Tab-separated table of C-alpha atoms in Angstrom:
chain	number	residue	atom	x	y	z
A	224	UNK	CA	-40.112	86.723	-10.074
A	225	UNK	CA	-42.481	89.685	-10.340
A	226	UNK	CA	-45.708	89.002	-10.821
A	227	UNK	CA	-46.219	91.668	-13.640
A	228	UNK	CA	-43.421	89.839	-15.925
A	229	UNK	CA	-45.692	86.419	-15.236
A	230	UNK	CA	-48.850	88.620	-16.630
A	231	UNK	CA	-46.702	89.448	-19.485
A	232	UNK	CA	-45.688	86.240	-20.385
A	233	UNK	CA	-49.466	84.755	-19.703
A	234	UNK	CA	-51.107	86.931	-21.892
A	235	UNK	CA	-48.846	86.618	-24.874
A	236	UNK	CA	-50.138	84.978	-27.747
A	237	UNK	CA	-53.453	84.146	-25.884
A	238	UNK	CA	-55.156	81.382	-27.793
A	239	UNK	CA	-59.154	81.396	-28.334
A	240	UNK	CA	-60.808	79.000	-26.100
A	241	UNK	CA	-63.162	76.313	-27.779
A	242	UNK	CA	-66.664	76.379	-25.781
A	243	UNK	CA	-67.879	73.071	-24.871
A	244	UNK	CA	-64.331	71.414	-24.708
A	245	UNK	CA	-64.940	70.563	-21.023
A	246	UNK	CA	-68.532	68.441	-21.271
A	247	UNK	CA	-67.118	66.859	-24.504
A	248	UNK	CA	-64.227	65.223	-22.353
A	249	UNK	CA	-66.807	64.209	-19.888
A	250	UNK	CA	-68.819	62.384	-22.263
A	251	UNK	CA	-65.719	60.112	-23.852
A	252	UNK	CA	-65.093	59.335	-20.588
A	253	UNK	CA	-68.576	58.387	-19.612
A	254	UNK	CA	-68.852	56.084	-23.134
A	255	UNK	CA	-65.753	54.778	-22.683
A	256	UNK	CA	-65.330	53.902	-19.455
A	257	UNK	CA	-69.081	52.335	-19.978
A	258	UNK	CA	-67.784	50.294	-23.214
A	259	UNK	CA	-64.549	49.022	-21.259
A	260	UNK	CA	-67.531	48.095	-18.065
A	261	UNK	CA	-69.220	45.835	-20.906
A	262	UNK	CA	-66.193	44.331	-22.738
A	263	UNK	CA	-65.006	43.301	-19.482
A	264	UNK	CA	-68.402	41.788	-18.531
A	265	UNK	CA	-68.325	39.837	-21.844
A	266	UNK	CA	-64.853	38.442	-21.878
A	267	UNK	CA	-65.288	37.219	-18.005
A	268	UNK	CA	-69.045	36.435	-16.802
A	269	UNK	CA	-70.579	36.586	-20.517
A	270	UNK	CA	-73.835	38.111	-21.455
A	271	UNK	CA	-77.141	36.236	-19.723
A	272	UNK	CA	-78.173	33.095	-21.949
A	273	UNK	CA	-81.762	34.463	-23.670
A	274	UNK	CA	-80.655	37.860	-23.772
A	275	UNK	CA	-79.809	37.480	-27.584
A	276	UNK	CA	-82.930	37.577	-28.903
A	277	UNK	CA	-82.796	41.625	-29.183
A	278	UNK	CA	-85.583	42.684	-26.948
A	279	UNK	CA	-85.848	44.521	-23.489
A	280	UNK	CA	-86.872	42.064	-20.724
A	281	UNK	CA	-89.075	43.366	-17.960
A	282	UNK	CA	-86.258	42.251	-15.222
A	283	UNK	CA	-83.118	44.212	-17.096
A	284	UNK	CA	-85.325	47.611	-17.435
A	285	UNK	CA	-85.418	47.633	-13.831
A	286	UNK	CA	-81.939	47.284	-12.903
A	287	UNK	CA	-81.147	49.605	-15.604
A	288	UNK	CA	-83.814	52.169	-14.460
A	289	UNK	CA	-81.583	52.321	-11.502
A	290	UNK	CA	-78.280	52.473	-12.582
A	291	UNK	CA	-79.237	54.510	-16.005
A	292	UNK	CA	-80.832	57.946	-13.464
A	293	UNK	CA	-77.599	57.575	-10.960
A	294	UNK	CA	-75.708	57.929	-14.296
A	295	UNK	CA	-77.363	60.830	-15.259
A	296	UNK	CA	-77.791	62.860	-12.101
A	297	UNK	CA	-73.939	61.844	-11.521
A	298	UNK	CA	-72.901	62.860	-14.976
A	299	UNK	CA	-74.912	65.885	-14.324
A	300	UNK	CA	-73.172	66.881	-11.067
A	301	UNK	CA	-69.859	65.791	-12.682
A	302	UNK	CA	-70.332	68.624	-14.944
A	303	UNK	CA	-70.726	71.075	-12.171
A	304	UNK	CA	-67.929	69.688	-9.833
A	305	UNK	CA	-65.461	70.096	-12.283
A	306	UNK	CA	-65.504	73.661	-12.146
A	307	UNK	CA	-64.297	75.919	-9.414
A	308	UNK	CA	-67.370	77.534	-7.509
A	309	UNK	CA	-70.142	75.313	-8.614
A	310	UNK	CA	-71.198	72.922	-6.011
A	311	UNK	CA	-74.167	71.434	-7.476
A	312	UNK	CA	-75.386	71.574	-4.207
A	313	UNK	CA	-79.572	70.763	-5.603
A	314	UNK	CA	-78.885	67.812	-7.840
A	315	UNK	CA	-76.670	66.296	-4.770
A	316	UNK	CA	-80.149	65.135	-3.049
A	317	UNK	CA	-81.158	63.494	-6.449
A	318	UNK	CA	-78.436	61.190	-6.258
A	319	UNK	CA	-79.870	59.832	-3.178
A	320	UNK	CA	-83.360	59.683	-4.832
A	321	UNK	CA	-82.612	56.279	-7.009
A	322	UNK	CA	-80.986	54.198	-4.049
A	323	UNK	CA	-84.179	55.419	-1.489
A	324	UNK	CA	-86.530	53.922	-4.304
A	325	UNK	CA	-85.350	50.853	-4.739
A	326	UNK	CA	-84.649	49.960	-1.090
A	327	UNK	CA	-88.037	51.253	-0.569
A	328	UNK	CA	-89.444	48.465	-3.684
A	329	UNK	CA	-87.279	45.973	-1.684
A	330	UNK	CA	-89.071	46.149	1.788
A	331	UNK	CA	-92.283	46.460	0.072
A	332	UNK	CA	-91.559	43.322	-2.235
A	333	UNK	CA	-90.326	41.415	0.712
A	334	UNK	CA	-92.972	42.429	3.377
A	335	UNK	CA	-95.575	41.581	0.619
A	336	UNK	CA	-93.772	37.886	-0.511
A	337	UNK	CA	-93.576	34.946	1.322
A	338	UNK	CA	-91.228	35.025	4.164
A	339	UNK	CA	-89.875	31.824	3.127
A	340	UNK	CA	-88.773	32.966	-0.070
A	341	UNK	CA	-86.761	35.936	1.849
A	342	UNK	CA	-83.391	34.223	1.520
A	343	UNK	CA	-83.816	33.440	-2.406
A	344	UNK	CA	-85.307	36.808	-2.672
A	345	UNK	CA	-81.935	38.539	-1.066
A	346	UNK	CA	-79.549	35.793	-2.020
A	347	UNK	CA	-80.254	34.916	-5.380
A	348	UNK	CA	-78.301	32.671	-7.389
A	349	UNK	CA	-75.001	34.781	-7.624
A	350	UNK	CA	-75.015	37.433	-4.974
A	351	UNK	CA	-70.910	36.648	-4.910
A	352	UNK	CA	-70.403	36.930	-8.490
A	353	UNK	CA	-72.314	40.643	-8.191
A	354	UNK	CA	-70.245	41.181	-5.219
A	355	UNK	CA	-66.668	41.122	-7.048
A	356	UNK	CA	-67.861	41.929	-10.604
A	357	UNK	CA	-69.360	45.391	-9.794
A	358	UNK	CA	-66.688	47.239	-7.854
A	359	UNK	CA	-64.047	45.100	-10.472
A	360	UNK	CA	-65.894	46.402	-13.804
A	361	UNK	CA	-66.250	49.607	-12.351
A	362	UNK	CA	-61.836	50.111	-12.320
A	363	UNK	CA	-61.627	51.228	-15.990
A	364	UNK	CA	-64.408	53.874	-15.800
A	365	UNK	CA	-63.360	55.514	-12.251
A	366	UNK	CA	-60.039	55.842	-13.932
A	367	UNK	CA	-61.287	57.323	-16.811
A	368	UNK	CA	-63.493	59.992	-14.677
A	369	UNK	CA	-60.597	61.095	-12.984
A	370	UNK	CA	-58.691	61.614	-16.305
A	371	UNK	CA	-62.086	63.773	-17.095
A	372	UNK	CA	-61.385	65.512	-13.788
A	373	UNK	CA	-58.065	66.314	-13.995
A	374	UNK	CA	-58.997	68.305	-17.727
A	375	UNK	CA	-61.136	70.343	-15.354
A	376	UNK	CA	-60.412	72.075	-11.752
A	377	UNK	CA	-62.443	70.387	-9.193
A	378	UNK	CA	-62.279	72.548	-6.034
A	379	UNK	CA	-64.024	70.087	-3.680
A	380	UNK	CA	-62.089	66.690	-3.886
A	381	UNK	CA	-63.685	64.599	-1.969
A	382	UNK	CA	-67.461	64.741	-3.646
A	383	UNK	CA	-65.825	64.873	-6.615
A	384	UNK	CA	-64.061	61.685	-6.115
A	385	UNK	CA	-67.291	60.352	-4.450
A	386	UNK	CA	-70.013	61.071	-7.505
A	387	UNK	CA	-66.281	59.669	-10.009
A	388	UNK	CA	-66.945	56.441	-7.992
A	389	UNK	CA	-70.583	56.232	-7.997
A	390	UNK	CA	-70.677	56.875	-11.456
A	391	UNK	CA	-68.299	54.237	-12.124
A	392	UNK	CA	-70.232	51.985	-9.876
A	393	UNK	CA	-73.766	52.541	-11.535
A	394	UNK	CA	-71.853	52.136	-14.919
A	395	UNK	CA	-70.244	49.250	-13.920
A	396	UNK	CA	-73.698	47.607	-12.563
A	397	UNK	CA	-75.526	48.519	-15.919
A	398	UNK	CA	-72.674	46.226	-17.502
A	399	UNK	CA	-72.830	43.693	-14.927
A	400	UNK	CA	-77.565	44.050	-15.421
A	401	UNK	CA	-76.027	42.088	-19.044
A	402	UNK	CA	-75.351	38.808	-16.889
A	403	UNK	CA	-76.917	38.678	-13.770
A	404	UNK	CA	-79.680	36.114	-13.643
A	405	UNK	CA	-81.017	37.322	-9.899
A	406	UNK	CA	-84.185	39.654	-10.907
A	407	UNK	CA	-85.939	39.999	-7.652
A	408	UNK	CA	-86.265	43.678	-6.101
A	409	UNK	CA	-84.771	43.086	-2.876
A	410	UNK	CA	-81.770	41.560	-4.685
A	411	UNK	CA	-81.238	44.641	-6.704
A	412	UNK	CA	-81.262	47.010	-3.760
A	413	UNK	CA	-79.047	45.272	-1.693
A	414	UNK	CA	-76.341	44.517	-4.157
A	415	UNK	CA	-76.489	46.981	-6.491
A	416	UNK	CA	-77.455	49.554	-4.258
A	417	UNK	CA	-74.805	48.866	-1.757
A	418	UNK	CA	-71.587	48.328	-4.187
A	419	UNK	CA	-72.749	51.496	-6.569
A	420	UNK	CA	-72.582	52.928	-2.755
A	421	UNK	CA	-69.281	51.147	-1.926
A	422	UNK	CA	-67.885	52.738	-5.419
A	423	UNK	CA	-68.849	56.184	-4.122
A	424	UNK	CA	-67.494	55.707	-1.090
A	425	UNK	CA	-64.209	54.124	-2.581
A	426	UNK	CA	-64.020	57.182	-4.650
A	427	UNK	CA	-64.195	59.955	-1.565
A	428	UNK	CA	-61.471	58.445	-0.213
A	429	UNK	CA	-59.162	58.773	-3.173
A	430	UNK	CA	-60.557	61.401	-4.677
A	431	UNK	CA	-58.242	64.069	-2.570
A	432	UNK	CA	-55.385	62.037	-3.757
A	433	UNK	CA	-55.512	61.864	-7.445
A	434	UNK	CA	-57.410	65.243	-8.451
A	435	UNK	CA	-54.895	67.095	-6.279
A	436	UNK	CA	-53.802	70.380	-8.574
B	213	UNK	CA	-63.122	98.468	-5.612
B	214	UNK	CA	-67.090	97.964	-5.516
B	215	UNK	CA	-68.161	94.279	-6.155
B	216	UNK	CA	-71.432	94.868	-8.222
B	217	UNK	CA	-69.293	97.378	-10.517
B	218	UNK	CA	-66.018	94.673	-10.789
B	219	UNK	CA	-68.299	91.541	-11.688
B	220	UNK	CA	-69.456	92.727	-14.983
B	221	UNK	CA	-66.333	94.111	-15.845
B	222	UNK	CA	-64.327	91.531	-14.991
B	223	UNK	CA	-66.388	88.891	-16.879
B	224	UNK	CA	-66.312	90.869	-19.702
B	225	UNK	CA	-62.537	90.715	-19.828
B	226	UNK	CA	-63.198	87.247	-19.129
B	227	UNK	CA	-64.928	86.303	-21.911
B	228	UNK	CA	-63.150	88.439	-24.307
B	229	UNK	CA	-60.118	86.202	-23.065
B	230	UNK	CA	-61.426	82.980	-23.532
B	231	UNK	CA	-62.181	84.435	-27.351
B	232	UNK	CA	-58.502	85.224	-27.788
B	233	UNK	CA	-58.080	88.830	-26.854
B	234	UNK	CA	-55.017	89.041	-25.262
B	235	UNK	CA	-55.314	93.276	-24.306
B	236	UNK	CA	-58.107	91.953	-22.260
B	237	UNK	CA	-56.592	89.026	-21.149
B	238	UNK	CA	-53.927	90.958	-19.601
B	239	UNK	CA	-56.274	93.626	-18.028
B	240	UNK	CA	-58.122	91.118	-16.651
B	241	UNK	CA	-54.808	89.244	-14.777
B	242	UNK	CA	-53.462	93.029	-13.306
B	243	UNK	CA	-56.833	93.796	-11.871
B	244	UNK	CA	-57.241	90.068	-9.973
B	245	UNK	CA	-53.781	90.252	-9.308
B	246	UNK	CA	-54.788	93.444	-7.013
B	247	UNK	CA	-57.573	91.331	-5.887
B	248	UNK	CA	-55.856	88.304	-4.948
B	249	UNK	CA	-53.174	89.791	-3.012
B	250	UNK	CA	-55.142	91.233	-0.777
B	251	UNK	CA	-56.913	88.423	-0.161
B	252	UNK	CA	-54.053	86.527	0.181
B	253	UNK	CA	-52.070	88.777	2.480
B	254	UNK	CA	-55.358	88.928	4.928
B	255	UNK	CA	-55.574	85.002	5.088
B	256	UNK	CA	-51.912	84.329	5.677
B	257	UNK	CA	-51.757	87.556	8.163
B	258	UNK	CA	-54.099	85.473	10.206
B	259	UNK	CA	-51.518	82.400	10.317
B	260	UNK	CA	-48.489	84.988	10.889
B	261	UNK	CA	-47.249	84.492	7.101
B	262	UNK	CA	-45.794	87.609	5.355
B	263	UNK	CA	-45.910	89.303	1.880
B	264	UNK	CA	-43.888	86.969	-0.335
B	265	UNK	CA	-45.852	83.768	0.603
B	266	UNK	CA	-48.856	85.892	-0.332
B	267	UNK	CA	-46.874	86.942	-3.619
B	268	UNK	CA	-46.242	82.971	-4.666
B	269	UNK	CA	-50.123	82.288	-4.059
B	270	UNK	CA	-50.770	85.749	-6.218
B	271	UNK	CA	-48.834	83.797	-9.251
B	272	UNK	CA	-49.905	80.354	-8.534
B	273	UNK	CA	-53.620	81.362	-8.881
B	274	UNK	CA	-52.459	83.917	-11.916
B	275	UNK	CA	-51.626	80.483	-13.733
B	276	UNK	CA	-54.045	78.222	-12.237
B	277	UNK	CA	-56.826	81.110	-13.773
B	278	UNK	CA	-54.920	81.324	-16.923
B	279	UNK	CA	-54.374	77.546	-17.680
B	280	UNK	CA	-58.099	76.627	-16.120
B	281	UNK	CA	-59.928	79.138	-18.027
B	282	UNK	CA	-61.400	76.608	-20.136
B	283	UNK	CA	-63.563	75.701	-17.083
B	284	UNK	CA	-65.137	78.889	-16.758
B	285	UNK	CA	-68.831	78.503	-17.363
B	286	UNK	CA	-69.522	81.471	-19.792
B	287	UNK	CA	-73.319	81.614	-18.510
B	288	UNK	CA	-72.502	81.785	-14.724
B	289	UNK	CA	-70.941	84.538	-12.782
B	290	UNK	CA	-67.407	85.204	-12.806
B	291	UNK	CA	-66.419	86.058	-9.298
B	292	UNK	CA	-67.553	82.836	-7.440
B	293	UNK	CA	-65.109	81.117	-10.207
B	294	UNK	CA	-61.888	83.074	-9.560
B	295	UNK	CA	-63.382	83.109	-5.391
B	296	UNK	CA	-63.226	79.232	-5.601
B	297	UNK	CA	-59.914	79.011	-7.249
B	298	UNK	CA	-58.024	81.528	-5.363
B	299	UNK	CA	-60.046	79.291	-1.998
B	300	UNK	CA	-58.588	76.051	-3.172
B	301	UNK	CA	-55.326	77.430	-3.739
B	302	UNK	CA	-55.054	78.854	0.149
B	303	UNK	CA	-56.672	75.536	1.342
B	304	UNK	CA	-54.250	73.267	-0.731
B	305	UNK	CA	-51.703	75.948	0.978
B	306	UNK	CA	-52.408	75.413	4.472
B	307	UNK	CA	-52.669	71.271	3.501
B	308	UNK	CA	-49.138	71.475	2.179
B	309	UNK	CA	-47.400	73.347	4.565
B	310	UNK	CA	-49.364	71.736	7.468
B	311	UNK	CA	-51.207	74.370	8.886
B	312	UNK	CA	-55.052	72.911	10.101
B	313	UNK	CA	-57.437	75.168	8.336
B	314	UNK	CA	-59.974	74.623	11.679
B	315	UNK	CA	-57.260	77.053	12.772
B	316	UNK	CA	-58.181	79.565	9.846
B	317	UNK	CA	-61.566	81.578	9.076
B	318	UNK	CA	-62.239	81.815	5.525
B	319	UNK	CA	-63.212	84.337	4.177
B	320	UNK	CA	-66.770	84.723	2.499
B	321	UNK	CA	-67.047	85.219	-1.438
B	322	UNK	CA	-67.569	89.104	-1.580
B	323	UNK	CA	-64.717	89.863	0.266
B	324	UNK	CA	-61.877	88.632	-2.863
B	325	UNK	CA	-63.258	91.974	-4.362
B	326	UNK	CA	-63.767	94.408	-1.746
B	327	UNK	CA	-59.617	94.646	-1.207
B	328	UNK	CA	-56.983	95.565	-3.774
B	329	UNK	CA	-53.588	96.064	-3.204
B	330	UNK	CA	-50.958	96.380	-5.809
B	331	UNK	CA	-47.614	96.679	-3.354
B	332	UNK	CA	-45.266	95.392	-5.766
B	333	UNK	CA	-43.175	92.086	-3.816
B	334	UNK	CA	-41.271	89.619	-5.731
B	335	UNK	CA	-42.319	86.133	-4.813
B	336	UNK	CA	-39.268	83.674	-4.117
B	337	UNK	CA	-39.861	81.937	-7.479
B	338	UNK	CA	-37.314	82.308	-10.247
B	339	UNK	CA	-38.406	81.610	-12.943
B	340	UNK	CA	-35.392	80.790	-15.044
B	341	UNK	CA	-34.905	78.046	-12.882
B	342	UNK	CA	-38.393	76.649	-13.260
B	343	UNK	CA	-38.491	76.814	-16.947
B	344	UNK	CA	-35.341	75.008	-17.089
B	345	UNK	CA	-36.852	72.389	-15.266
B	346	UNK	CA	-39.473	71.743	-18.249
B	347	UNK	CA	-38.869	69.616	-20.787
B	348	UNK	CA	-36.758	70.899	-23.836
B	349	UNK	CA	-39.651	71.176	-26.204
B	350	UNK	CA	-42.017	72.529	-23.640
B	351	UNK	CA	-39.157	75.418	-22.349
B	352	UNK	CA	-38.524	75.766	-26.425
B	353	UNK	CA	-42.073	76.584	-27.008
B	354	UNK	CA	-43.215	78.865	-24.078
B	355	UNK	CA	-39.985	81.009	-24.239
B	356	UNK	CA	-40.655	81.215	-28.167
B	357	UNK	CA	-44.671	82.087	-27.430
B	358	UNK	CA	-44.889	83.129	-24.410
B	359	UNK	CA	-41.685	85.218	-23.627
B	360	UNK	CA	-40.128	86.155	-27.656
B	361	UNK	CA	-43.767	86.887	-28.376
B	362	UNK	CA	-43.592	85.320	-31.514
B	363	UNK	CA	-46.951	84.096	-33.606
B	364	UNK	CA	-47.212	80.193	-32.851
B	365	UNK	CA	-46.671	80.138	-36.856
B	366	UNK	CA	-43.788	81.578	-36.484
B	367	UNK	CA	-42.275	79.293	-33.489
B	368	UNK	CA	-43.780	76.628	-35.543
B	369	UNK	CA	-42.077	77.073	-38.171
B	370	UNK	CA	-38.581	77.526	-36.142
B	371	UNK	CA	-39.188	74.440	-34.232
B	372	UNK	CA	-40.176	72.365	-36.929
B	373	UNK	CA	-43.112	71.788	-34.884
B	374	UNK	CA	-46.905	71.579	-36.233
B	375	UNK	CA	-49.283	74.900	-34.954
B	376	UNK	CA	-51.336	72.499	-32.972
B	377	UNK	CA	-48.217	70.688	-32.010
B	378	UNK	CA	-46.725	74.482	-30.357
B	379	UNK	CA	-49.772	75.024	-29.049
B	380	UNK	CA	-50.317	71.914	-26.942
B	381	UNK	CA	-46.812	71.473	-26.245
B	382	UNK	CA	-47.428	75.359	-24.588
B	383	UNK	CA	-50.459	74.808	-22.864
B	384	UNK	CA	-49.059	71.495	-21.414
B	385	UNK	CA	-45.557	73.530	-20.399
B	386	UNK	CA	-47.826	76.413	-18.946
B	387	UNK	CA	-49.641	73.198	-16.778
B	388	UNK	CA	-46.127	71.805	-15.593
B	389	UNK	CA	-44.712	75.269	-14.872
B	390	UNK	CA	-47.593	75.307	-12.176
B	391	UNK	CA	-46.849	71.658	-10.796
B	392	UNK	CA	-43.188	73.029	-10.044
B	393	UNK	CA	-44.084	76.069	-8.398
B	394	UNK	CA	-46.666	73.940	-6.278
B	395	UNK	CA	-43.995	71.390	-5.769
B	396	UNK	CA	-41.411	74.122	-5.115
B	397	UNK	CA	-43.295	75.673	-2.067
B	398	UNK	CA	-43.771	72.500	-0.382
B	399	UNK	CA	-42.081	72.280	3.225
């Protein structure tokens, strides 16, 4: 084939391309892959027992502080990955900026607590439940980021898949923030922090695999 | 061709494009066709490849550019979008045909417009054979829109199709046609 009859047949009948069509798939996915994160959490683990009563407890803010900024900075970054020659190479540090925080409020809150209350502090009640619900809630979201992906051209696979998973991950743990009854700092850095990581890390490593174009 | 006098020309054919101008559309695809080959050609010179690889990478980025366009970001500079395409194309190149690109330099971003060359190879696709590889309604569609030229009304109203209907079933045929050529050059 020459390459002047592909021109001709590629710009026939050019269509006018809608602005904006890119970030609006990026948002469905991001509220629906959060929606299926929370229907999941209800129909398994079920919301916490006094979180009915319509207000904001001090605990949840927290957990959601964390997860809610990884969502944006990854959504952010998202935005920029998914098209060629835009790295988002200064928001990448201000995904790391949530997870140094927190770990950072864990020390402190352990160094400043009673070392006998370090195992209830890290452990909880439920550290296993958090351990499989997180990267489990967080399937239906991943998949729907790469779907979001794919209607784009990432260039650079592999962060692409990694800020899909931790995206997932964080919305998957701001589902998961509904049930959990373990409130203490250290508890939230070490689980959260490290399966929101896991997701990311999950994500890099499949990431070349399914965005492939 | 000068890089600070191609950017805002080519954006502007760019944009005019994306707003359905198909004169500048086309003018845009011949000039980074120039641009692309020669960038091509130099990387796969490197790895001892000749002139018809580089021709099937010319028309694989052609159509990645042309069904992608949607993820040009109208407020940033064109080149480093077509410079990261026609990149990802050579890397996903070397990936598929096993070359190691530690073995390859790549190039730097100015250099996709400092070369043109418009030696006129045919690449080893056919492209009759590819389209018949397409579903019926997709082939249908692209060879009434794409190759008869006809309005999408009009192949709409042949193929008892809706507009919208034509036009995805195009864009989606356009997407597929570039899976089998990627597909095809596999070894």
């Amino acid at each position: 084939m020459k390459t002047d009859e592909l021109i001709d047949m590629l710009s026939t009948n050019v269509e006018p391309v809608k602005q904006g069509r890119l970030r609006k798939t990026l948002v469905w996915a991001l509220v629906v892959g959060g929606a299926a994160a929370f229907c999941v959490m209800l129909a398994t683990v079920g919301l916490r027992t006094g979180l009915t009563d319509g207000f904001l407890p001090g605990y949840l803010t927290l957990k959601l502080l964390f997860t809610l900024s990884l969502i944006g900075v990854g959504a952010a970054l998202l935005e920029r990955l998914m098209r060629p020659g835009q790295d988002g190479r200064k928001l990448f540090a201000f995904v790391l900026l949530p997870f140094i925080i927190v770990v950072c409020a864990g020390v402190a809150s352990l160094v400043f607590g009673q070392p006998m209350a370090w195992g209830r502090m890290i452990f909880g009640m439920q550290w296993a439940t958090c351990l499989l619900c997180i990267p489990l809630f967080a399937v239906v979201p991943f998949a729907a980021l790469i779907w979001a992906l794919r209607k784009g051209a990432p260039t650079d696979l592999t962060r692409a898949g990694a800020i899909a998973g931790l995206v997932a991950g964080a919305l998957s743990a701001t589902a998961y923030a509904f049930h959990c009854p373990d409130d203490s700092v250290p508890f939230i850095a070490i689980w959260y922090g490290t399966l929101v990581a896991l997701c990311g890390v999950l994500g890099a490593m499949v990431g070349p695999r399914l965005l492939r174009w | 061709m000068d890089v600070r006098s191609s950017e805002p020309e080519l954006r502007a054919l760019m944009i005019a494009g994306l707003d359905g101008d198909a004169t500048a559309h086309r003018a845009l695809l011949e000039k980074l066709s120039g641009q692309l080959r020669a960038y091509f050609k130099r990387q796969l010179n490197r790895i001892g490849r000749g002139p018809v690889e580089a021709e099937d990478l010319v028309q694989e980025a052609l159509i990645a550019i042309h069904t992608r366009r949607h993820t040009y970001d109208r407020s940033q500079l064109f080149t480093p979008w077509v410079y990261a395409i026609a990149r990802y194309k050579f890397l996903d190149y070397l990936r598929r045909t096993k070359v190691s690109a530690a073995d390859v330099p790549i190039d730097e971003a100015q250099e996709l417009a400092v070369h043109d060359d418009s030696a006129h190879v045919e690449s080893s696709l056919d492209l009759k054979r590819l389209l018949a590889e397409l579903s019926p309604r997709a082939r249908q569609t692209i060879q009434y829109v794409k190759l008869d030229g006809l309005s999408v009304s009009e192949a709409a109203a042949r193929s008892g199709m809706s507009e919208s209907a034509v036009k995805v079933s195009v864009h989606r045929g356009l997407k597929a046609l570039a899976r089998l050529i990627r597909e095809e050059k596999r070894s």
